[in-house]
């Protein structure tokens, strides 16, 4: 499969659950991003990884924990989330942090 | 840090008319300005971008203008079609140095 993929596409979880979102890019890029998209803040950057090292953390609550084991994979580990964390979580990748960012289809997360 | 303001938040035009979306940015060092289109239920996709070494760029019915002095840039869509209906996001960054900062989006509706 080409481009940027994300799994699962939909996720419903309770506030006490632990789950993980997965992103994979097949573009040979070396930078990956997590965004949160909601009605209140349409495209809110959460984390940036460049060459597998986290370079940006936009004051995201610790209940969100990213992991980048290699340049092709990015995870977002979720625990003890709140209902206001319900949103579309988008992954993206780019080369050297330049030019076009390619987005995945997103994971629609609902926290009950 | 960078702050990007986008206007209007919603825009309705008749098919065949032109649409203009405007953005301002705060960091005079920003040099990369992409525009993304997000159709309903789909991922954001780059439609056009401009770098600070040019003042205008055109691709068929889409054009972007940049005024570095005033720190604003605009997206122009001519001869609008129903398939242009989507949410459009502007963004700004210091390419290769800082992540993209997105505007809050403009929901464009093209009425047939």
PDB file of C-alpha atoms in Angstrom:
ATOM      1  CA  UNK A   1       0.000   0.000   0.000  1.00  0.00           C
ATOM      2  CA  UNK A   2       1.288   3.455  -0.863  1.00  0.00           C
ATOM      3  CA  UNK A   3       1.155   6.776   0.963  1.00  0.00           C
ATOM      4  CA  UNK A   4       0.296   7.141   4.618  1.00  0.00           C
ATOM      5  CA  UNK A   5      -1.951   4.633   6.353  1.00  0.00           C
ATOM      6  CA  UNK A   6      -3.550   4.714   9.784  1.00  0.00           C
ATOM      7  CA  UNK A   7      -5.197   2.074  11.923  1.00  0.00           C
ATOM      8  CA  UNK A   8      -7.735   1.762  13.303  1.00  0.00           C
ATOM      9  CA  UNK A   9      -9.957   4.081  11.296  1.00  0.00           C
ATOM     10  CA  UNK A  10     -12.507   4.290  14.090  1.00  0.00           C
ATOM     11  CA  UNK A  11     -12.054   3.757  17.821  1.00  0.00           C
ATOM     12  CA  UNK A  12     -14.446   4.001  20.740  1.00  0.00           C
ATOM     13  CA  UNK A  13     -12.943   3.787  24.190  1.00  0.00           C
ATOM     14  CA  UNK A  14     -13.828   4.399  27.791  1.00  0.00           C
ATOM     15  CA  UNK A  15     -11.943   6.830  29.962  1.00  0.00           C
ATOM     16  CA  UNK A  16     -10.104   4.023  31.764  1.00  0.00           C
ATOM     17  CA  UNK A  17      -9.007   2.162  28.639  1.00  0.00           C
ATOM     18  CA  UNK A  18      -5.550   2.049  27.088  1.00  0.00           C
ATOM     19  CA  UNK A  19      -5.321   1.994  23.315  1.00  0.00           C
ATOM     20  CA  UNK A  20      -2.810   2.826  20.600  1.00  0.00           C
ATOM     21  CA  UNK A  21      -3.108   4.474  17.209  1.00  0.00           C
ATOM     22  CA  UNK A  22      -0.763   3.374  14.465  1.00  0.00           C
ATOM     23  CA  UNK A  23       0.571   5.256  11.468  1.00  0.00           C
ATOM     24  CA  UNK A  24       2.749   3.919   8.687  1.00  0.00           C
ATOM     25  CA  UNK A  25       4.244   5.811   5.774  1.00  0.00           C
ATOM     26  CA  UNK A  26       5.514   4.185   2.588  1.00  0.00           C
ATOM     27  CA  UNK A  27       7.055   7.326   1.101  1.00  0.00           C
ATOM     28  CA  UNK A  28      10.591   7.104   2.456  1.00  0.00           C
ATOM     29  CA  UNK A  29      10.114  10.263   4.491  1.00  0.00           C
ATOM     30  CA  UNK A  30      12.103  11.053   7.617  1.00  0.00           C
ATOM     31  CA  UNK A  31       9.670  13.310   9.479  1.00  0.00           C
ATOM     32  CA  UNK A  32       6.304  12.317  10.932  1.00  0.00           C
ATOM     33  CA  UNK A  33       3.588  14.260  12.712  1.00  0.00           C
ATOM     34  CA  UNK A  34       0.495  13.758  14.835  1.00  0.00           C
ATOM     35  CA  UNK A  35      -2.356  16.261  14.513  1.00  0.00           C
ATOM     36  CA  UNK A  36      -5.644  16.531  16.372  1.00  0.00           C
ATOM     37  CA  UNK A  37      -8.591  17.799  14.334  1.00  0.00           C
ATOM     38  CA  UNK A  38     -11.761  18.918  16.068  1.00  0.00           C
ATOM     39  CA  UNK A  39     -14.436  21.513  15.469  1.00  0.00           C
ATOM     40  CA  UNK A  40     -12.790  23.897  17.961  1.00  0.00           C
ATOM     41  CA  UNK A  41      -9.225  23.633  16.639  1.00  0.00           C
ATOM     42  CA  UNK A  42      -9.254  22.326  13.091  1.00  0.00           C
ATOM     43  CA  UNK A  43      -5.584  21.253  12.671  1.00  0.00           C
ATOM     44  CA  UNK A  44      -3.702  21.245  15.933  1.00  0.00           C
ATOM     45  CA  UNK A  45      -0.135  19.935  15.877  1.00  0.00           C
ATOM     46  CA  UNK A  46       0.587  17.499  18.721  1.00  0.00           C
ATOM     47  CA  UNK A  47       3.981  15.934  18.035  1.00  0.00           C
ATOM     48  CA  UNK A  48       6.762  16.106  15.479  1.00  0.00           C
ATOM     49  CA  UNK A  49       9.398  13.448  14.946  1.00  0.00           C
ATOM     50  CA  UNK A  50      12.418  14.019  12.749  1.00  0.00           C
ATOM     51  CA  UNK A  51      14.855  11.149  12.144  1.00  0.00           C
ATOM     52  CA  UNK A  52      12.978   9.229  14.845  1.00  0.00           C
ATOM     53  CA  UNK A  53      13.639  11.875  17.492  1.00  0.00           C
ATOM     54  CA  UNK A  54      10.894  14.016  18.947  1.00  0.00           C
ATOM     55  CA  UNK A  55      11.578  17.640  18.125  1.00  0.00           C
ATOM     56  CA  UNK A  56       8.283  19.278  18.990  1.00  0.00           C
ATOM     57  CA  UNK A  57       5.693  18.721  21.678  1.00  0.00           C
ATOM     58  CA  UNK A  58       3.009  21.364  21.661  1.00  0.00           C
ATOM     59  CA  UNK A  59       2.175  21.115  25.376  1.00  0.00           C
ATOM     60  CA  UNK A  60       0.133  17.981  24.892  1.00  0.00           C
ATOM     61  CA  UNK A  61      -1.243  16.304  28.049  1.00  0.00           C
ATOM     62  CA  UNK A  62       0.734  13.301  29.249  1.00  0.00           C
ATOM     63  CA  UNK A  63      -2.239  10.999  28.643  1.00  0.00           C
ATOM     64  CA  UNK A  64      -1.030  11.089  25.018  1.00  0.00           C
ATOM     65  CA  UNK A  65       2.298   9.320  24.558  1.00  0.00           C
ATOM     66  CA  UNK A  66       3.957   9.109  21.132  1.00  0.00           C
ATOM     67  CA  UNK A  67       6.420   6.517  19.956  1.00  0.00           C
ATOM     68  CA  UNK A  68       8.489   6.441  16.784  1.00  0.00           C
ATOM     69  CA  UNK A  69      10.404   3.145  16.568  1.00  0.00           C
ATOM     70  CA  UNK A  70      11.667   3.844  13.029  1.00  0.00           C
ATOM     71  CA  UNK A  71      11.188   6.372  10.267  1.00  0.00           C
ATOM     72  CA  UNK A  72       8.231   4.504   8.776  1.00  0.00           C
ATOM     73  CA  UNK A  73       6.118   3.965  11.880  1.00  0.00           C
ATOM     74  CA  UNK A  74       4.527   6.268  14.400  1.00  0.00           C
ATOM     75  CA  UNK A  75       2.303   5.379  17.319  1.00  0.00           C
ATOM     76  CA  UNK A  76       0.132   7.377  19.669  1.00  0.00           C
ATOM     77  CA  UNK A  77      -0.520   5.614  22.953  1.00  0.00           C
ATOM     78  CA  UNK A  78      -3.664   6.708  24.751  1.00  0.00           C
ATOM     79  CA  UNK A  79      -4.594   6.228  28.406  1.00  0.00           C
ATOM     80  CA  UNK A  80      -7.167   7.710  30.782  1.00  0.00           C
ATOM     81  CA  UNK A  81      -8.528  10.001  28.101  1.00  0.00           C
ATOM     82  CA  UNK A  82     -11.295  12.526  28.609  1.00  0.00           C
ATOM     83  CA  UNK A  83     -14.456  12.999  26.505  1.00  0.00           C
ATOM     84  CA  UNK A  84     -12.993  16.261  25.155  1.00  0.00           C
ATOM     85  CA  UNK A  85     -10.222  14.196  23.562  1.00  0.00           C
ATOM     86  CA  UNK A  86     -12.772  12.867  21.086  1.00  0.00           C
ATOM     87  CA  UNK A  87     -11.557  14.027  17.664  1.00  0.00           C
ATOM     88  CA  UNK A  88     -10.016  12.961  14.382  1.00  0.00           C
ATOM     89  CA  UNK A  89      -6.333  12.132  14.836  1.00  0.00           C
ATOM     90  CA  UNK A  90      -4.307  12.633  11.688  1.00  0.00           C
ATOM     91  CA  UNK A  91      -0.811  11.418  10.975  1.00  0.00           C
ATOM     92  CA  UNK A  92       1.372  13.058   8.345  1.00  0.00           C
ATOM     93  CA  UNK A  93       4.864  12.696   6.938  1.00  0.00           C
ATOM     94  CA  UNK A  94       7.306  14.821   4.978  1.00  0.00           C
ATOM     95  CA  UNK A  95      10.928  14.796   3.851  1.00  0.00           C
ATOM     96  CA  UNK A  96      13.360  16.840   5.940  1.00  0.00           C
ATOM     97  CA  UNK A  97      10.451  18.880   7.310  1.00  0.00           C
ATOM     98  CA  UNK A  98      10.179  20.598   3.939  1.00  0.00           C
ATOM     99  CA  UNK A  99       7.556  20.850   1.287  1.00  0.00           C
ATOM    100  CA  UNK A 100       4.348  18.898   1.188  1.00  0.00           C
ATOM    101  CA  UNK A 101       3.068  16.993   4.180  1.00  0.00           C
ATOM    102  CA  UNK A 102       1.215  13.846   3.210  1.00  0.00           C
ATOM    103  CA  UNK A 103      -1.656  13.033   5.518  1.00  0.00           C
ATOM    104  CA  UNK A 104      -3.138   9.707   6.464  1.00  0.00           C
ATOM    105  CA  UNK A 105      -6.898   9.120   6.480  1.00  0.00           C
ATOM    106  CA  UNK A 106      -7.123   9.657  10.230  1.00  0.00           C
ATOM    107  CA  UNK A 107      -8.526   7.758  13.189  1.00  0.00           C
ATOM    108  CA  UNK A 108     -11.911   8.935  14.429  1.00  0.00           C
ATOM    109  CA  UNK A 109     -11.681   8.613  18.219  1.00  0.00           C
ATOM    110  CA  UNK A 110     -14.676   8.724  20.534  1.00  0.00           C
ATOM    111  CA  UNK A 111     -14.102   8.743  24.297  1.00  0.00           C
ATOM    112  CA  UNK A 112     -17.121   7.792  26.352  1.00  0.00           C
TER     113      UNK A 112
ATOM    114  CA  UNK B   1       5.945  31.584  17.631  1.00  0.00           C
ATOM    115  CA  UNK B   2       4.021  31.785  14.391  1.00  0.00           C
ATOM    116  CA  UNK B   3       0.324  32.682  14.381  1.00  0.00           C
ATOM    117  CA  UNK B   4      -1.826  32.280  11.273  1.00  0.00           C
ATOM    118  CA  UNK B   5      -5.211  33.928  10.930  1.00  0.00           C
ATOM    119  CA  UNK B   6      -7.591  32.860   8.151  1.00  0.00           C
ATOM    120  CA  UNK B   7     -10.724  34.560   6.811  1.00  0.00           C
ATOM    121  CA  UNK B   8     -13.525  34.028   6.146  1.00  0.00           C
ATOM    122  CA  UNK B   9     -14.474  30.947   8.139  1.00  0.00           C
ATOM    123  CA  UNK B  10     -17.285  30.153   5.693  1.00  0.00           C
ATOM    124  CA  UNK B  11     -17.780  31.211   2.100  1.00  0.00           C
ATOM    125  CA  UNK B  12     -20.606  30.507  -0.312  1.00  0.00           C
ATOM    126  CA  UNK B  13     -20.323  31.287  -4.008  1.00  0.00           C
ATOM    127  CA  UNK B  14     -22.340  30.566  -7.108  1.00  0.00           C
ATOM    128  CA  UNK B  15     -20.891  28.081  -9.543  1.00  0.00           C
ATOM    129  CA  UNK B  16     -18.692  29.896 -12.015  1.00  0.00           C
ATOM    130  CA  UNK B  17     -17.883  32.758  -9.667  1.00  0.00           C
ATOM    131  CA  UNK B  18     -14.498  33.343  -8.043  1.00  0.00           C
ATOM    132  CA  UNK B  19     -13.585  32.631  -4.421  1.00  0.00           C
ATOM    133  CA  UNK B  20     -10.876  34.327  -2.388  1.00  0.00           C
ATOM    134  CA  UNK B  21      -9.550  33.178   0.971  1.00  0.00           C
ATOM    135  CA  UNK B  22      -7.101  35.318   2.915  1.00  0.00           C
ATOM    136  CA  UNK B  23      -4.491  34.517   5.553  1.00  0.00           C
ATOM    137  CA  UNK B  24      -2.114  36.595   7.626  1.00  0.00           C
ATOM    138  CA  UNK B  25       0.957  35.396   9.472  1.00  0.00           C
ATOM    139  CA  UNK B  26       2.992  36.896  12.273  1.00  0.00           C
ATOM    140  CA  UNK B  27       6.558  35.615  11.865  1.00  0.00           C
ATOM    141  CA  UNK B  28       8.395  37.601   9.211  1.00  0.00           C
ATOM    142  CA  UNK B  29      10.936  34.765   8.943  1.00  0.00           C
ATOM    143  CA  UNK B  30       8.307  32.366   7.556  1.00  0.00           C
ATOM    144  CA  UNK B  31       9.094  31.468   3.966  1.00  0.00           C
ATOM    145  CA  UNK B  32       6.796  28.596   2.996  1.00  0.00           C
ATOM    146  CA  UNK B  33       3.025  28.948   2.549  1.00  0.00           C
ATOM    147  CA  UNK B  34       0.991  25.925   1.456  1.00  0.00           C
ATOM    148  CA  UNK B  35      -2.737  25.547   0.971  1.00  0.00           C
ATOM    149  CA  UNK B  36      -4.529  22.296   1.749  1.00  0.00           C
ATOM    150  CA  UNK B  37      -7.979  21.162   0.674  1.00  0.00           C
ATOM    151  CA  UNK B  38      -9.987  18.758   2.803  1.00  0.00           C
ATOM    152  CA  UNK B  39     -13.121  17.300   1.305  1.00  0.00           C
ATOM    153  CA  UNK B  40     -15.782  15.942   3.619  1.00  0.00           C
ATOM    154  CA  UNK B  41     -14.598  12.749   5.299  1.00  0.00           C
ATOM    155  CA  UNK B  42     -11.225  12.822   3.571  1.00  0.00           C
ATOM    156  CA  UNK B  43      -7.664  13.734   4.447  1.00  0.00           C
ATOM    157  CA  UNK B  44      -6.149  17.179   3.816  1.00  0.00           C
ATOM    158  CA  UNK B  45      -4.263  17.353   0.524  1.00  0.00           C
ATOM    159  CA  UNK B  46      -1.890  19.988  -0.777  1.00  0.00           C
ATOM    160  CA  UNK B  47      -3.319  21.943  -3.697  1.00  0.00           C
ATOM    161  CA  UNK B  48      -0.736  24.692  -4.122  1.00  0.00           C
ATOM    162  CA  UNK B  49       2.139  26.265  -2.252  1.00  0.00           C
ATOM    163  CA  UNK B  50       4.305  29.341  -2.556  1.00  0.00           C
ATOM    164  CA  UNK B  51       7.695  30.264  -1.229  1.00  0.00           C
ATOM    165  CA  UNK B  52       8.796  33.723  -0.247  1.00  0.00           C
ATOM    166  CA  UNK B  53      11.016  34.222  -3.268  1.00  0.00           C
ATOM    167  CA  UNK B  54       7.956  34.692  -5.513  1.00  0.00           C
ATOM    168  CA  UNK B  55       4.868  36.870  -5.252  1.00  0.00           C
ATOM    169  CA  UNK B  56       2.385  34.785  -7.207  1.00  0.00           C
ATOM    170  CA  UNK B  57       1.890  31.245  -8.409  1.00  0.00           C
ATOM    171  CA  UNK B  58      -0.826  29.811 -10.602  1.00  0.00           C
ATOM    172  CA  UNK B  59      -2.016  26.318 -11.398  1.00  0.00           C
ATOM    173  CA  UNK B  60      -4.986  26.217 -13.762  1.00  0.00           C
ATOM    174  CA  UNK B  61      -7.958  27.688 -11.849  1.00  0.00           C
ATOM    175  CA  UNK B  62      -6.034  28.126  -8.611  1.00  0.00           C
ATOM    176  CA  UNK B  63      -3.632  30.935  -7.773  1.00  0.00           C
ATOM    177  CA  UNK B  64      -1.879  32.097  -4.636  1.00  0.00           C
ATOM    178  CA  UNK B  65      -0.474  35.561  -3.978  1.00  0.00           C
ATOM    179  CA  UNK B  66       1.994  36.545  -1.282  1.00  0.00           C
ATOM    180  CA  UNK B  67       2.686  39.986   0.159  1.00  0.00           C
ATOM    181  CA  UNK B  68       5.731  39.654   2.405  1.00  0.00           C
ATOM    182  CA  UNK B  69       5.649  43.262   3.522  1.00  0.00           C
ATOM    183  CA  UNK B  70       2.101  43.015   4.778  1.00  0.00           C
ATOM    184  CA  UNK B  71       2.577  39.372   5.837  1.00  0.00           C
ATOM    185  CA  UNK B  72      -0.479  38.082   4.106  1.00  0.00           C
ATOM    186  CA  UNK B  73      -1.226  35.565   1.385  1.00  0.00           C
ATOM    187  CA  UNK B  74      -4.386  34.640  -0.460  1.00  0.00           C
ATOM    188  CA  UNK B  75      -5.895  31.749  -2.380  1.00  0.00           C
ATOM    189  CA  UNK B  76      -7.883  32.555  -5.501  1.00  0.00           C
ATOM    190  CA  UNK B  77     -10.142  30.013  -7.189  1.00  0.00           C
ATOM    191  CA  UNK B  78     -11.686  31.059 -10.498  1.00  0.00           C
ATOM    192  CA  UNK B  79     -14.638  29.515 -12.332  1.00  0.00           C
ATOM    193  CA  UNK B  80     -15.644  27.586  -9.226  1.00  0.00           C
ATOM    194  CA  UNK B  81     -17.239  24.174  -9.594  1.00  0.00           C
ATOM    195  CA  UNK B  82     -19.273  22.080  -7.120  1.00  0.00           C
ATOM    196  CA  UNK B  83     -16.266  19.800  -6.607  1.00  0.00           C
ATOM    197  CA  UNK B  84     -14.372  22.784  -5.194  1.00  0.00           C
ATOM    198  CA  UNK B  85     -16.649  22.579  -2.141  1.00  0.00           C
ATOM    199  CA  UNK B  86     -14.399  21.665   0.802  1.00  0.00           C
ATOM    200  CA  UNK B  87     -12.541  23.109   3.760  1.00  0.00           C
ATOM    201  CA  UNK B  88      -9.385  24.976   2.792  1.00  0.00           C
ATOM    202  CA  UNK B  89      -6.479  25.483   5.186  1.00  0.00           C
ATOM    203  CA  UNK B  90      -3.605  27.891   4.815  1.00  0.00           C
ATOM    204  CA  UNK B  91      -0.348  27.353   6.676  1.00  0.00           C
ATOM    205  CA  UNK B  92       3.030  28.967   7.229  1.00  0.00           C
ATOM    206  CA  UNK B  93       6.463  27.811   8.321  1.00  0.00           C
ATOM    207  CA  UNK B  94      10.174  28.421   8.135  1.00  0.00           C
ATOM    208  CA  UNK B  95      10.777  25.553   5.759  1.00  0.00           C
ATOM    209  CA  UNK B  96      12.928  22.804   7.203  1.00  0.00           C
ATOM    210  CA  UNK B  97      13.152  24.630  10.517  1.00  0.00           C
ATOM    211  CA  UNK B  98       9.726  24.994  12.094  1.00  0.00           C
ATOM    212  CA  UNK B  99       6.555  22.909  11.691  1.00  0.00           C
ATOM    213  CA  UNK B 100       3.600  24.167   9.701  1.00  0.00           C
ATOM    214  CA  UNK B 101       1.172  26.362  11.604  1.00  0.00           C
ATOM    215  CA  UNK B 102      -2.300  26.092  10.127  1.00  0.00           C
ATOM    216  CA  UNK B 103      -5.109  28.596   9.945  1.00  0.00           C
ATOM    217  CA  UNK B 104      -8.516  27.587  11.264  1.00  0.00           C
ATOM    218  CA  UNK B 105      -9.891  26.759   7.848  1.00  0.00           C
ATOM    219  CA  UNK B 106     -12.492  28.125   5.441  1.00  0.00           C
ATOM    220  CA  UNK B 107     -15.512  26.083   4.513  1.00  0.00           C
ATOM    221  CA  UNK B 108     -16.235  26.820   0.851  1.00  0.00           C
ATOM    222  CA  UNK B 109     -19.609  25.916  -0.603  1.00  0.00           C
ATOM    223  CA  UNK B 110     -20.121  26.203  -4.347  1.00  0.00           C
ATOM    224  CA  UNK B 111     -23.794  26.394  -5.182  1.00  0.00           C
ATOM    225  CA  UNK B 112     -24.840  24.934  -8.518  1.00  0.00           C
TER     226      UNK B 112
END
